């Protein structure tokens, strides 16, 4: 039987169980990293923010050693920390415009390749690049909801709590994001169902 996130967090907070913490990181690293990468669109920055996120998690768990009693899903708590780290970075970047964008990077390059024929792989890569470019053009609130839902697999209730909005607002942002993506994809002549 696998321990829950809360049990693992409690083991780390109460006893300093590094193995429990390692399991937590391994369990959630893809979702957290995927979200961060989608937000900042730069692998090196996402790496730094990923480390910063888990340093903040360690600090929060150690702060009140033995008294960790987090309400709700542990992933939602980690995602709030990751979101704050990403927003802090984006605010700093906005303030200092001399940080270059990394346009050569495609977030979809991190996905594992299947054993598809080369033409199919090339077409899938081009479609993924187009989709990511369209996601990048969404308004920030819509892009964030898309990333939280599809990269981090959070529920709309968790997204609403994380972004400090109502569930209806989170659902509305996703609806408008999907409508906007559909329009953008139709203009680029990418099949909408692809």
CSV table of C-alpha atoms in Angstrom, one decimal:
chain,number,residue,atom,x,y,z
A,1,UNK,CA,0.0,0.0,0.0
A,2,UNK,CA,1.3,3.4,-0.9
A,3,UNK,CA,1.3,6.2,1.6
A,4,UNK,CA,-0.7,9.3,0.9
A,5,UNK,CA,0.9,12.6,0.2
A,6,UNK,CA,-0.3,13.9,3.6
A,7,UNK,CA,1.3,10.9,5.3
A,8,UNK,CA,4.6,11.4,3.5
A,9,UNK,CA,4.6,15.2,4.3
A,10,UNK,CA,3.8,14.4,7.9
A,11,UNK,CA,6.7,11.9,8.0
A,12,UNK,CA,9.1,14.5,6.7
A,13,UNK,CA,7.7,17.3,8.9
A,14,UNK,CA,7.7,15.2,12.1
A,15,UNK,CA,10.7,13.0,11.7
A,16,UNK,CA,12.7,14.6,8.9
A,17,UNK,CA,12.2,11.5,6.8
A,18,UNK,CA,14.2,12.3,3.6
A,19,UNK,CA,12.9,9.2,1.8
A,20,UNK,CA,9.3,10.3,2.3
A,21,UNK,CA,10.2,13.7,0.9
A,22,UNK,CA,12.0,12.1,-2.1
A,23,UNK,CA,8.8,10.1,-2.9
A,24,UNK,CA,6.7,13.4,-2.8
A,25,UNK,CA,9.1,15.1,-5.2
A,26,UNK,CA,9.1,12.1,-7.6
A,27,UNK,CA,5.3,11.8,-7.4
A,28,UNK,CA,4.7,15.4,-8.4
A,29,UNK,CA,7.8,16.6,-10.3
A,30,UNK,CA,6.3,16.2,-13.8
A,31,UNK,CA,3.2,18.2,-12.9
A,32,UNK,CA,5.0,21.0,-11.1
A,33,UNK,CA,7.8,21.2,-13.7
A,34,UNK,CA,5.3,21.1,-16.6
A,35,UNK,CA,3.3,23.9,-15.1
A,36,UNK,CA,6.4,26.1,-14.4
A,37,UNK,CA,7.8,25.4,-17.9
A,38,UNK,CA,4.5,26.4,-19.4
A,39,UNK,CA,4.4,29.6,-17.4
A,40,UNK,CA,8.0,30.8,-18.0
A,41,UNK,CA,8.8,29.0,-21.3
A,42,UNK,CA,12.4,28.7,-20.5
A,43,UNK,CA,14.0,25.4,-19.4
A,44,UNK,CA,16.7,27.0,-17.2
A,45,UNK,CA,14.3,29.3,-15.5
A,46,UNK,CA,11.8,26.4,-14.9
A,47,UNK,CA,14.7,24.4,-13.4
A,48,UNK,CA,15.5,27.2,-11.0
A,49,UNK,CA,11.8,27.8,-10.1
A,50,UNK,CA,11.3,24.0,-9.6
A,51,UNK,CA,14.2,24.0,-7.1
A,52,UNK,CA,12.9,27.1,-5.4
A,53,UNK,CA,9.4,25.6,-5.1
A,54,UNK,CA,10.7,22.6,-3.3
A,55,UNK,CA,13.0,24.7,-1.1
A,56,UNK,CA,9.9,26.6,-0.1
A,57,UNK,CA,8.1,23.4,0.5
A,58,UNK,CA,10.9,22.1,2.8
A,59,UNK,CA,11.0,25.4,4.7
A,60,UNK,CA,7.2,25.3,5.2
A,61,UNK,CA,7.3,21.7,6.4
A,62,UNK,CA,10.2,22.3,8.7
A,63,UNK,CA,8.8,25.6,10.1
A,64,UNK,CA,6.4,23.9,12.4
A,65,UNK,CA,8.0,20.5,12.7
A,66,UNK,CA,5.5,18.0,13.9
A,67,UNK,CA,2.5,20.2,13.3
A,68,UNK,CA,1.9,19.7,9.6
A,69,UNK,CA,-1.9,19.3,9.2
A,70,UNK,CA,-2.6,20.7,5.7
A,71,UNK,CA,-6.2,20.8,4.7
A,72,UNK,CA,-7.0,19.6,1.2
A,73,UNK,CA,-4.8,18.0,-1.5
A,74,UNK,CA,-1.1,18.2,-1.1
A,75,UNK,CA,-0.6,18.8,-4.8
A,76,UNK,CA,-2.7,21.9,-4.7
A,77,UNK,CA,-0.6,23.2,-1.9
A,78,UNK,CA,2.6,22.6,-3.8
A,79,UNK,CA,1.1,24.2,-6.9
A,80,UNK,CA,0.3,27.3,-5.0
A,81,UNK,CA,3.9,27.6,-4.0
A,82,UNK,CA,5.0,26.9,-7.6
A,83,UNK,CA,2.6,29.5,-8.8
A,84,UNK,CA,3.9,32.1,-6.4
A,85,UNK,CA,7.5,31.4,-7.4
A,86,UNK,CA,6.5,31.7,-11.1
A,87,UNK,CA,4.6,35.0,-10.5
A,88,UNK,CA,7.5,36.4,-8.5
A,89,UNK,CA,9.8,35.6,-11.4
A,90,UNK,CA,7.5,37.0,-14.0
A,91,UNK,CA,7.1,40.2,-12.0
A,92,UNK,CA,10.8,40.6,-11.8
A,93,UNK,CA,11.2,39.9,-15.5
A,94,UNK,CA,8.6,42.5,-16.3
A,95,UNK,CA,10.4,45.0,-14.2
A,96,UNK,CA,13.8,44.1,-15.9
A,97,UNK,CA,13.1,43.8,-19.6
A,98,UNK,CA,16.7,42.9,-20.4
A,99,UNK,CA,16.0,39.2,-19.8
A,100,UNK,CA,15.9,37.6,-23.3
A,101,UNK,CA,13.1,35.3,-24.3
A,102,UNK,CA,14.1,31.8,-25.4
A,103,UNK,CA,12.1,31.4,-28.6
A,104,UNK,CA,14.0,28.3,-29.7
A,105,UNK,CA,12.5,26.2,-26.9
A,106,UNK,CA,9.2,24.3,-27.3
A,107,UNK,CA,7.6,23.2,-24.1
A,108,UNK,CA,6.3,20.1,-26.0
A,109,UNK,CA,9.9,18.9,-26.6
A,110,UNK,CA,9.8,17.5,-23.0
A,111,UNK,CA,7.1,15.0,-24.0
A,112,UNK,CA,8.3,11.4,-24.6
A,113,UNK,CA,8.3,10.4,-28.2
A,114,UNK,CA,6.3,7.3,-29.3
A,115,UNK,CA,7.6,4.9,-31.9
A,116,UNK,CA,5.7,6.7,-34.7
A,117,UNK,CA,6.9,6.9,-38.3
A,118,UNK,CA,9.2,9.9,-38.9
A,119,UNK,CA,6.5,11.9,-40.9
A,120,UNK,CA,4.0,11.4,-38.1
A,121,UNK,CA,6.6,12.5,-35.5
A,122,UNK,CA,7.4,15.6,-37.6
A,123,UNK,CA,3.7,16.5,-38.1
A,124,UNK,CA,2.9,15.9,-34.4
A,125,UNK,CA,5.9,18.1,-33.4
A,126,UNK,CA,4.7,20.8,-35.7
A,127,UNK,CA,1.2,20.6,-34.4
A,128,UNK,CA,2.5,20.7,-30.8
A,129,UNK,CA,4.6,23.8,-31.6
A,130,UNK,CA,1.5,25.5,-33.2
A,131,UNK,CA,-0.6,24.6,-30.2
A,132,UNK,CA,2.0,25.9,-27.7
A,133,UNK,CA,2.3,29.1,-29.7
A,134,UNK,CA,-1.4,29.5,-29.5
A,135,UNK,CA,-1.4,28.8,-25.7
A,136,UNK,CA,1.3,31.4,-25.3
A,137,UNK,CA,-0.9,34.0,-27.1
A,138,UNK,CA,-3.8,33.5,-24.6
A,139,UNK,CA,-4.4,36.1,-22.0
A,140,UNK,CA,-2.4,35.3,-18.8
A,141,UNK,CA,-5.4,34.2,-16.8
A,142,UNK,CA,-6.6,31.8,-19.5
A,143,UNK,CA,-3.1,30.4,-20.1
A,144,UNK,CA,-2.7,29.7,-16.4
A,145,UNK,CA,-6.0,27.8,-16.1
A,146,UNK,CA,-5.1,25.7,-19.2
A,147,UNK,CA,-1.7,24.9,-17.8
A,148,UNK,CA,-3.0,24.1,-14.3
A,149,UNK,CA,-5.8,21.9,-15.6
A,150,UNK,CA,-3.8,20.0,-18.3
A,151,UNK,CA,-0.3,20.0,-16.9
A,152,UNK,CA,-1.0,19.7,-13.2
A,153,UNK,CA,-4.3,17.9,-13.5
A,154,UNK,CA,-5.9,20.1,-10.8
A,155,UNK,CA,-9.6,20.2,-10.4
A,156,UNK,CA,-11.4,23.5,-11.2
A,157,UNK,CA,-12.1,23.8,-7.4
A,158,UNK,CA,-8.4,23.6,-6.8
A,159,UNK,CA,-7.6,26.0,-9.6
A,160,UNK,CA,-10.2,28.5,-8.2
A,161,UNK,CA,-8.6,28.3,-4.7
A,162,UNK,CA,-5.1,28.6,-6.1
A,163,UNK,CA,-5.9,31.6,-8.3
A,164,UNK,CA,-8.2,33.2,-5.7
A,165,UNK,CA,-11.3,33.3,-7.9
A,166,UNK,CA,-14.6,31.5,-7.9
A,167,UNK,CA,-15.1,28.1,-9.6
A,168,UNK,CA,-17.3,29.8,-12.2
A,169,UNK,CA,-14.6,32.3,-13.0
A,170,UNK,CA,-12.1,29.4,-13.4
A,171,UNK,CA,-14.5,27.5,-15.6
A,172,UNK,CA,-15.2,30.7,-17.6
A,173,UNK,CA,-11.5,31.3,-18.1
A,174,UNK,CA,-11.1,27.7,-19.4
A,175,UNK,CA,-14.1,28.1,-21.7
A,176,UNK,CA,-12.8,31.3,-23.2
A,177,UNK,CA,-9.3,29.8,-23.5
A,178,UNK,CA,-10.7,26.9,-25.5
A,179,UNK,CA,-12.8,29.1,-27.7
A,180,UNK,CA,-9.7,31.3,-28.3
A,181,UNK,CA,-7.6,28.3,-29.0
A,182,UNK,CA,-10.2,26.9,-31.4
A,183,UNK,CA,-10.2,30.3,-33.3
A,184,UNK,CA,-6.4,30.5,-33.5
A,185,UNK,CA,-6.1,26.9,-34.7
A,186,UNK,CA,-8.7,27.4,-37.4
A,187,UNK,CA,-6.7,30.4,-38.7
A,188,UNK,CA,-3.6,28.3,-38.8
A,189,UNK,CA,-5.5,25.5,-40.6
A,190,UNK,CA,-4.6,22.9,-38.0
A,191,UNK,CA,-7.4,20.5,-37.6
A,192,UNK,CA,-9.3,21.5,-34.4
A,193,UNK,CA,-9.6,17.9,-33.3
A,194,UNK,CA,-5.9,17.3,-33.5
